[in-house]
Every structure is written in structure tokens, then in C-alpha cells.
PDB file of C-alpha atoms in Angstrom:
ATOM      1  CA  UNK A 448      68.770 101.671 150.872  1.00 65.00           C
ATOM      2  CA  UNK A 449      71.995 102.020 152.842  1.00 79.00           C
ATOM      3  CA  UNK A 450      75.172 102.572 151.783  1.00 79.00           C
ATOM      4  CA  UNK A 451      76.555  99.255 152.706  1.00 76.00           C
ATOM      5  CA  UNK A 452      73.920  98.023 150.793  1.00 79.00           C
ATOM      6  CA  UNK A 453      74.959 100.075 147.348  1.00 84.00           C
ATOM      7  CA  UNK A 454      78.084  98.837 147.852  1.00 86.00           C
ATOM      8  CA  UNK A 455      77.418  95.082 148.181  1.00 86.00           C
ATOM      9  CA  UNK A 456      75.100  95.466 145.241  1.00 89.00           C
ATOM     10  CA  UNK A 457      78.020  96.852 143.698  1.00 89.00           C
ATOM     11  CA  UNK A 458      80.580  94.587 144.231  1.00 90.00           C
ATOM     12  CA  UNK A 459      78.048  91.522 142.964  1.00 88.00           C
ATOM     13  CA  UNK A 460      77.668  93.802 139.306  1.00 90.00           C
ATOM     14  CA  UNK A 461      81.518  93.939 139.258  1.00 89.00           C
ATOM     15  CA  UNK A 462      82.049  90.385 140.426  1.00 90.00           C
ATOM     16  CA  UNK A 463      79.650  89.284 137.891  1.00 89.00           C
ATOM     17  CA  UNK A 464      81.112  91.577 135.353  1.00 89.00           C
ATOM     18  CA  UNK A 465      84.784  90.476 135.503  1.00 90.00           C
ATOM     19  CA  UNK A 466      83.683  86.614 135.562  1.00 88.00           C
ATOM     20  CA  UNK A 467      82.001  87.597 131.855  1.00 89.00           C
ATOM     21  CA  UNK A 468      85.157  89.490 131.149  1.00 89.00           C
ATOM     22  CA  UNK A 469      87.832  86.797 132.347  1.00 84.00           C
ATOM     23  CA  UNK A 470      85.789  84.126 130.571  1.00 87.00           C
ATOM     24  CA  UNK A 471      85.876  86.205 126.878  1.00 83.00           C
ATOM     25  CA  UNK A 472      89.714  87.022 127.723  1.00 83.00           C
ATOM     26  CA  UNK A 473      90.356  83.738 128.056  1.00 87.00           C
ATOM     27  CA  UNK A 474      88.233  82.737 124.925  1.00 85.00           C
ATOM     28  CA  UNK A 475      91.086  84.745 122.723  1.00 74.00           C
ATOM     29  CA  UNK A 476      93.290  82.094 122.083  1.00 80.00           C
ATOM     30  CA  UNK A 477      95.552  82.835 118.580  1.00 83.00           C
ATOM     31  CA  UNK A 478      98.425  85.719 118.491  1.00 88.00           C
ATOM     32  CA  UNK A 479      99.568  86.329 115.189  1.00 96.00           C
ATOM     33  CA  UNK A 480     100.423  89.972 113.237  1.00 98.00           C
ATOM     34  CA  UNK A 481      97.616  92.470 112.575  1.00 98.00           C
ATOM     35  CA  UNK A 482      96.683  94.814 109.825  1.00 98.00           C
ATOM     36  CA  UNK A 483      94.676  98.002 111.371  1.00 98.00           C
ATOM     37  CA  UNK A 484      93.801 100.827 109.524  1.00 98.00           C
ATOM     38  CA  UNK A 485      93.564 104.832 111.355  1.00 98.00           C
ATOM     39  CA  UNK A 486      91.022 106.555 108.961  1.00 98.00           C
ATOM     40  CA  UNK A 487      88.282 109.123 109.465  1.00 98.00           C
ATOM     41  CA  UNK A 488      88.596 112.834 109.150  1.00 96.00           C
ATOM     42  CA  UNK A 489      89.543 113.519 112.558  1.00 96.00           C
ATOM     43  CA  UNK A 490      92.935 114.277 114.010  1.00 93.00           C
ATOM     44  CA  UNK A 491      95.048 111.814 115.061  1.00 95.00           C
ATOM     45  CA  UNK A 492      95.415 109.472 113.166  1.00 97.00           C
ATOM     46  CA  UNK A 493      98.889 109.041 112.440  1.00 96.00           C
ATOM     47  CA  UNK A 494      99.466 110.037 116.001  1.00 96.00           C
ATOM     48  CA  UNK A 495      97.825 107.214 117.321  1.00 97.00           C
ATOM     49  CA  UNK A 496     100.149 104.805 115.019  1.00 98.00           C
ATOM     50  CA  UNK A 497     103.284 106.503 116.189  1.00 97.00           C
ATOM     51  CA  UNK A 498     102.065 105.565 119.920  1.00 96.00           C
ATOM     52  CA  UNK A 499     101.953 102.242 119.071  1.00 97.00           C
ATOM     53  CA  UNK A 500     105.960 102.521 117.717  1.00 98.00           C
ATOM     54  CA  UNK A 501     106.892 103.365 121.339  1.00 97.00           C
ATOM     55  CA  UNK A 502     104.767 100.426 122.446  1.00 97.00           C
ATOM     56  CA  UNK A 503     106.657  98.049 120.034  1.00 98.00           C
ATOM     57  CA  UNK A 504     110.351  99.360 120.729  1.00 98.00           C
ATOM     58  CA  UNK A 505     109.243  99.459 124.564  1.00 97.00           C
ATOM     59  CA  UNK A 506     109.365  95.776 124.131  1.00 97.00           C
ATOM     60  CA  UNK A 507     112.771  95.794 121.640  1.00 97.00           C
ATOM     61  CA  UNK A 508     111.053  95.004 118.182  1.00 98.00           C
ATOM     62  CA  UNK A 509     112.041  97.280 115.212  1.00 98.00           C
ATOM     63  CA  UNK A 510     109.561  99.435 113.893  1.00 98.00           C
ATOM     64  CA  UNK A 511     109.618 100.923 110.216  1.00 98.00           C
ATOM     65  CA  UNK A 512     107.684 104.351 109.161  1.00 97.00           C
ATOM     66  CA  UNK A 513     107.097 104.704 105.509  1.00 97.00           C
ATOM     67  CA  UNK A 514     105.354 107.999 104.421  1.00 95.00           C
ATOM     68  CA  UNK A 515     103.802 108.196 101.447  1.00 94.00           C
ATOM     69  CA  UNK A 516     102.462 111.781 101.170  1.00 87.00           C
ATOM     70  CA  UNK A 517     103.647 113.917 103.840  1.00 75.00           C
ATOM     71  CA  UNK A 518     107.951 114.029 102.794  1.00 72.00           C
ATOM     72  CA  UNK A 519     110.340 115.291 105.032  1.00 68.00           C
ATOM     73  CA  UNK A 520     108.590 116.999 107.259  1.00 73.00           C
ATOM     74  CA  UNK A 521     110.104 118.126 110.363  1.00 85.00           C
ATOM     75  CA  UNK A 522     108.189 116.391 112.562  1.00 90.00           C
ATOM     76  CA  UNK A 523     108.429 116.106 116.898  1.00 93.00           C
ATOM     77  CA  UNK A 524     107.705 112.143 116.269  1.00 94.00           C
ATOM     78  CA  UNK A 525     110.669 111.554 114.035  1.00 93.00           C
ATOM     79  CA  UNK A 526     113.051 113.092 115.861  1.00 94.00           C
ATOM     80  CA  UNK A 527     111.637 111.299 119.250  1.00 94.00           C
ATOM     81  CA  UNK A 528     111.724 107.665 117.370  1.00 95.00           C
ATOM     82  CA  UNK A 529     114.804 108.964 115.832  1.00 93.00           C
ATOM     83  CA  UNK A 530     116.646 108.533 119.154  1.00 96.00           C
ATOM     84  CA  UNK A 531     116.086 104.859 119.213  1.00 97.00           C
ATOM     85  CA  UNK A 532     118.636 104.185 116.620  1.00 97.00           C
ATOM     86  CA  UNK A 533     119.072 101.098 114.370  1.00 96.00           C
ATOM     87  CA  UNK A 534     115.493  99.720 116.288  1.00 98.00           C
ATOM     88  CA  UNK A 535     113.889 102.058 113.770  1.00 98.00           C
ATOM     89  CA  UNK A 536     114.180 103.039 109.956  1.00 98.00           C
ATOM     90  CA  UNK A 537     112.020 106.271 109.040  1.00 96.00           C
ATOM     91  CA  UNK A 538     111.473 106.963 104.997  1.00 95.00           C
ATOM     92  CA  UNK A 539     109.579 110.063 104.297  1.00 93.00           C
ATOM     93  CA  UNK A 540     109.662 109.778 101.099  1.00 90.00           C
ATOM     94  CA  UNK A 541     106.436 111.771  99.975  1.00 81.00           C
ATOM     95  CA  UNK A 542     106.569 115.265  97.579  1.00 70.00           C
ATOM     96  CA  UNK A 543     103.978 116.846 100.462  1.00 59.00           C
ATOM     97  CA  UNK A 544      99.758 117.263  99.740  1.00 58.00           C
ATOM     98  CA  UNK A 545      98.589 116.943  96.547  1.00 56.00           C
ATOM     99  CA  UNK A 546      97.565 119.820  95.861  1.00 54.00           C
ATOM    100  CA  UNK A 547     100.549 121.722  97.091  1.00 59.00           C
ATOM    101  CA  UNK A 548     102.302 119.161  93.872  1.00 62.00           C
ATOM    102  CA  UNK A 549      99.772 119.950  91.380  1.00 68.00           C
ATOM    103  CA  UNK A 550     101.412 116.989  89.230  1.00 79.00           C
ATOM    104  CA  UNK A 551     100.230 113.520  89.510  1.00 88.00           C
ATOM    105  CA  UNK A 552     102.624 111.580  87.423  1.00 90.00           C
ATOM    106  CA  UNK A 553     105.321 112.752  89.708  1.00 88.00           C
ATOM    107  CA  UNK A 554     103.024 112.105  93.080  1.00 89.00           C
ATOM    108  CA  UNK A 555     102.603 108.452  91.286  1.00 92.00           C
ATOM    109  CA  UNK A 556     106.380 107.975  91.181  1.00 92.00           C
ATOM    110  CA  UNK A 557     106.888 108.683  94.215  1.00 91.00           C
ATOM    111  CA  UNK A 558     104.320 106.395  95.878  1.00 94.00           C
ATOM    112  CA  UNK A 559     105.471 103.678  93.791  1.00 96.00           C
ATOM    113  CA  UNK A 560     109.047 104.415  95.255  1.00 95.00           C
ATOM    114  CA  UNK A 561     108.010 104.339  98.630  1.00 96.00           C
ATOM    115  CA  UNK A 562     105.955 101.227  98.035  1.00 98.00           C
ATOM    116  CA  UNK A 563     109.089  99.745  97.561  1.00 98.00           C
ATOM    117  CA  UNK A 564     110.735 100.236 100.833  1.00 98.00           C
ATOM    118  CA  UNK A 565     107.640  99.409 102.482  1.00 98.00           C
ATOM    119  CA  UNK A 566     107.699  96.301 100.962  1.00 98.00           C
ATOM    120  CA  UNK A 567     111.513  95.358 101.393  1.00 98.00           C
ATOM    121  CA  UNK A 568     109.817  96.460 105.163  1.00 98.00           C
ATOM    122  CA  UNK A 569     106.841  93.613 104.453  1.00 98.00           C
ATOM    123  CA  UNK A 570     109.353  91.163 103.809  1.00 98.00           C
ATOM    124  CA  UNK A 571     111.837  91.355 106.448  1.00 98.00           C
ATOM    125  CA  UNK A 572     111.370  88.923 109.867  1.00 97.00           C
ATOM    126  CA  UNK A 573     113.023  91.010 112.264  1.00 97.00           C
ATOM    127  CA  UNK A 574     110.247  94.619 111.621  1.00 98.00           C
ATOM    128  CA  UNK A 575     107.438  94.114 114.418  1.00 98.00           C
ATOM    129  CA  UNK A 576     105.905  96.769 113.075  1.00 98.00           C
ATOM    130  CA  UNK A 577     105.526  98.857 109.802  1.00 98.00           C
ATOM    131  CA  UNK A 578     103.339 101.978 109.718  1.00 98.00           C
ATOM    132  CA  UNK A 579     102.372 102.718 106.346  1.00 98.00           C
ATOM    133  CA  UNK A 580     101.526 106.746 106.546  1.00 97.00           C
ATOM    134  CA  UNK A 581      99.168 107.714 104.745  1.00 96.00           C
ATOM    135  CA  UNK A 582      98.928 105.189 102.248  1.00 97.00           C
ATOM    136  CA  UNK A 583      95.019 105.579 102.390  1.00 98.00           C
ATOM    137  CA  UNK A 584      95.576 108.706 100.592  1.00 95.00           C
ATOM    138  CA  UNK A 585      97.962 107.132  97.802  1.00 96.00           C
ATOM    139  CA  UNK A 586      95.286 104.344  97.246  1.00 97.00           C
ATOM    140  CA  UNK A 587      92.296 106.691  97.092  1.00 96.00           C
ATOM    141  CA  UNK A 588      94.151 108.699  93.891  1.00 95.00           C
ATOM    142  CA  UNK A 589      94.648 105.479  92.428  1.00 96.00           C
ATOM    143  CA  UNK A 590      98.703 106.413  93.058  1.00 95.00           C
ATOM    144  CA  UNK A 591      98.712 102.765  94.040  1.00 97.00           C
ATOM    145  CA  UNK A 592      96.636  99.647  93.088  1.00 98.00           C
ATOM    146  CA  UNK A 593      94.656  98.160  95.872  1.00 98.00           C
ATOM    147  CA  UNK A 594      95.080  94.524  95.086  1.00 98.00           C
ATOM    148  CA  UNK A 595      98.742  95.027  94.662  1.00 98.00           C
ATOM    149  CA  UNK A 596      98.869  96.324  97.817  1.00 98.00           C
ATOM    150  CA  UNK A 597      96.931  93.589  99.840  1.00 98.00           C
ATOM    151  CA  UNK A 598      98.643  90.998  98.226  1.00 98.00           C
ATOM    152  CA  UNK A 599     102.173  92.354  99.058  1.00 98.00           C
ATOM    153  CA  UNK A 600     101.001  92.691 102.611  1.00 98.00           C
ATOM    154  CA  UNK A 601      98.989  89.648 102.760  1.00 98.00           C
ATOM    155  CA  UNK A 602     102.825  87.590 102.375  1.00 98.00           C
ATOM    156  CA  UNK A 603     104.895  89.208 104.898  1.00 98.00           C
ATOM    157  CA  UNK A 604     106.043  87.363 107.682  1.00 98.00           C
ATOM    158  CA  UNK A 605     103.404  86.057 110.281  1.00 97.00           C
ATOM    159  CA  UNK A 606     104.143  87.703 113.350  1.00 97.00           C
ATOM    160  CA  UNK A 607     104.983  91.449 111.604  1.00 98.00           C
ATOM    161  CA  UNK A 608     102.102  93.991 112.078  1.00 98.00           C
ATOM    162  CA  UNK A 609     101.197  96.302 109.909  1.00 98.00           C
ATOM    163  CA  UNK A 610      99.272  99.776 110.792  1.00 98.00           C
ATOM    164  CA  UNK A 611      97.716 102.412 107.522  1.00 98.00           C
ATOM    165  CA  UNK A 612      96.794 105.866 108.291  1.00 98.00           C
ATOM    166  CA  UNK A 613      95.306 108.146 106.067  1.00 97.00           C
ATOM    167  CA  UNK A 614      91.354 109.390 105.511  1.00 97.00           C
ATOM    168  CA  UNK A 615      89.106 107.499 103.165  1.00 97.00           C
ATOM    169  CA  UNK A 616      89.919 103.784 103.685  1.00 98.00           C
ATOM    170  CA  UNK A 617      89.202 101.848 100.411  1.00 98.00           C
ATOM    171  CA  UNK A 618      86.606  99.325 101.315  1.00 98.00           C
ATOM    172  CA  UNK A 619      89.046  96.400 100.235  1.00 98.00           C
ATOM    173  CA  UNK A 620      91.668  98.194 102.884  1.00 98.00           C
ATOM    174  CA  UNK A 621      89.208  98.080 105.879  1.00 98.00           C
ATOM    175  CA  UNK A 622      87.490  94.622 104.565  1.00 98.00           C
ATOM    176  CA  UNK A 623      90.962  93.088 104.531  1.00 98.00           C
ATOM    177  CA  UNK A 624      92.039  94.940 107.991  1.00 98.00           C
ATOM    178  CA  UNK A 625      91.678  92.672 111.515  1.00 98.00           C
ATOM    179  CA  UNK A 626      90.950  96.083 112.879  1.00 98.00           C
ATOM    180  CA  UNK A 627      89.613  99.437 111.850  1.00 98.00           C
ATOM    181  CA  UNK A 628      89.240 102.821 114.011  1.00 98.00           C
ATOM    182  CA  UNK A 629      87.313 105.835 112.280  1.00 98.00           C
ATOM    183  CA  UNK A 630      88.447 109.411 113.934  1.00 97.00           C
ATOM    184  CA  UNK A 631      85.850 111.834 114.108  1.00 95.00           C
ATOM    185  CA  UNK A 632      86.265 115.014 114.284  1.00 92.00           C
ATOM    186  CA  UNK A 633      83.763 116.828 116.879  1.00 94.00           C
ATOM    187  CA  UNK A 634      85.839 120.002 117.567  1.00 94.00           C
ATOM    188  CA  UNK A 635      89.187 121.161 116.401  1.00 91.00           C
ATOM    189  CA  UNK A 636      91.486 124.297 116.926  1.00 93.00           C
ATOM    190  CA  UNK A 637      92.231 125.118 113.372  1.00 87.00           C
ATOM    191  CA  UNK A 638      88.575 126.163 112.739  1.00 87.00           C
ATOM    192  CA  UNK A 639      88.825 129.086 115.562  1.00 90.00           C
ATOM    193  CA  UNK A 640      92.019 130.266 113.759  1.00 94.00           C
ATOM    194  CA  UNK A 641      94.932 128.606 115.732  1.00 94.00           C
ATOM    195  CA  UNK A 642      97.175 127.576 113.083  1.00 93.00           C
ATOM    196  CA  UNK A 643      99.084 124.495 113.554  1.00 89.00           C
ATOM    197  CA  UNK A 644     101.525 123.962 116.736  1.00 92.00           C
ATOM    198  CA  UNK A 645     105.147 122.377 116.922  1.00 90.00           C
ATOM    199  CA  UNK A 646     104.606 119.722 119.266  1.00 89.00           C
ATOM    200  CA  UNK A 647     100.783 119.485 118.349  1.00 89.00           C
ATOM    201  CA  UNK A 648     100.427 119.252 114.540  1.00 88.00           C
ATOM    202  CA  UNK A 649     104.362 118.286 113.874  1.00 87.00           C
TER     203      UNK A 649
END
């Protein structure tokens, strides 16, 4: 076998290959807004949401961040997104981790005033995209109800999409999601004792 003949035979495979991929591209057919969920108990996360804000303001739509467990972190992502002005609204409005509060009547209140802004969020037509940080968290604790939460989602406008970090996805969240990504954690820096980074972990 020659090379000239391992490439040929690989140039059919890929020829092949991108007829079966054109062919499914081409299959896809509706565009319409998305609900994806980050979960897992990996890293990243919430990282992998704010990626997608630069995508959406790369293409001018206005992108809302609601946090619902963090608060006011000083984060690297807020005060990058921060620089794009009006094209985005950022609400931490979390009390931090749960069991830094110790006090779950006030970690209710404030998830139910965050869900509020989210949803004034839900219902406006100009947001491309809300990211709803950490929500799985809220839900989990029962901060939130589920249903409440789907439903209120379920009636924003039909081109807004809508991405929900946070570990332990409800079944209803990731049975009602169009997509859902698990992060798994195979190695991480934290467990050799390198504490967490500005410009890494916030």
C-alpha cells in the first residue's frame, strides 16, 4: 500500500463523510430559542454559559445574567461583559453558598427576588439570551418551585434563549431542556492544594 493510495482511500472516507454530514445539516430545518442546561460536578459550567454571552453580543443581541446563589462576587466575567454597556444587564443578586448563609428563609427570599428579574428578563423581546446562574442549585433546595419555573420560561418570547447552570439538574429541568451538557470532573487543581485563581475561578 502506497502512500498515494492512503490518501485516495482517504479522501473517498472524507468525501463520503461530508455527503452524510451536508445531507443531516441540511435536514435541520426550524430556528427558534433554546433552553440548555450546564450541570454535572465538573468545572465550568457557568464558564461555558458566559462564552456563549460573547457569542450573542458578537452578533448585537442583549444578553441578561441573573445569579441566583453566587451574589456579588467580583468576578473577571462581569467586569469583561460589563464593558459592553446597555447590550447587557448583570443581577447578582444571591446571599453566596448555602452553607456560608446557614439560613434558608432568607436564601428563599432571595431566589424568589431574583426570579423576578429573570422573569421581567423572560418576558422582554429584545434579550437574546438570559443565563440563569445557578438556578439548578435554587431548584434542588426547593428555594424555587420547578413547575413555576418551566412555565414562566415556557412563555417568553420565541426567539429568546435561555441557558441554567448549576449541579444537579432536576429531571423536569433537563426533560424540558432542547439541550443538556453534564461536566465531569476527571482532574482538578483544588484537590492538589491550589486554591482558587483570579482569572481562573473568578
Amino acid at each position: 500500500m502506497t502512500e498515494v493510495d492512503d490518501n485516495a482511500r482517504h479522501q473517498k472516507k472524507m468525501a463520503k463523510r461530508k455527503e452524510i454530514q451536508d445531507r443531516e445539516v441540511a435536514s435541520k430545518t426550524e430556528a427558534r430559542g433554546l433552553l440548555a442546561v450546564h450541570t454535572g460536578a465538573g468545572k465550568g459550567k457557568s464558564t461555558a454559559a458566559f462564552g456563549l454571552a460573547l457569542r450573542m453580543l458578537g452578533r448585537g443581541r442583549k444578553v441578561v445574567v441573573v445569579q441566583f446563589i453566587k451574589g456579588a462576587w467580583d468576578t473577571g466575567e462581569r467586569h469583561a461583559l460589563g464593558r459592553f454597556g446597555d447590550q447587557v444587564a448583570w443581577h447578582a443578586l444571591g446571599e453566596g453558598f448555602t452553607w456560608e448563609t446557614q439560613d434558608r428563609e432568607r436564601d428563599i427570599a432571595a431566589c424568589e427576588r431574583a426570579w423576578d428579574v429573570a422573569n421581567a428578563a423572560l418576558n422582554s423581546e429584545d434579550v437574546g439570551l438570559v443565563i440563569l446562574d445557578e438556578l439548578n442549585i435554587a431548584l434542588r433546595y426547593d428555594y424555587l418551585a420547578l413547575d413555576r419555573v418551566l412555565a414562566d420560561i415556557a412563555q417568553r418570547p420565541p426567539n429568546q434563549h435561555v441557558w441554567v447552570t448549576g449541579r444537579n439538574a432536576k429531571p423536569g429541568m433537563i426533560e424540558a431542556a432542547d439541550m443538556v451538557t453534564e461536566m465531569m470532573p476527571v482532574k482538578h487543581h483544588f484537590k492538589a492544594g491550589i486554591r482558587a485563581q483570579e482569572g481562573i475561578e473568578f
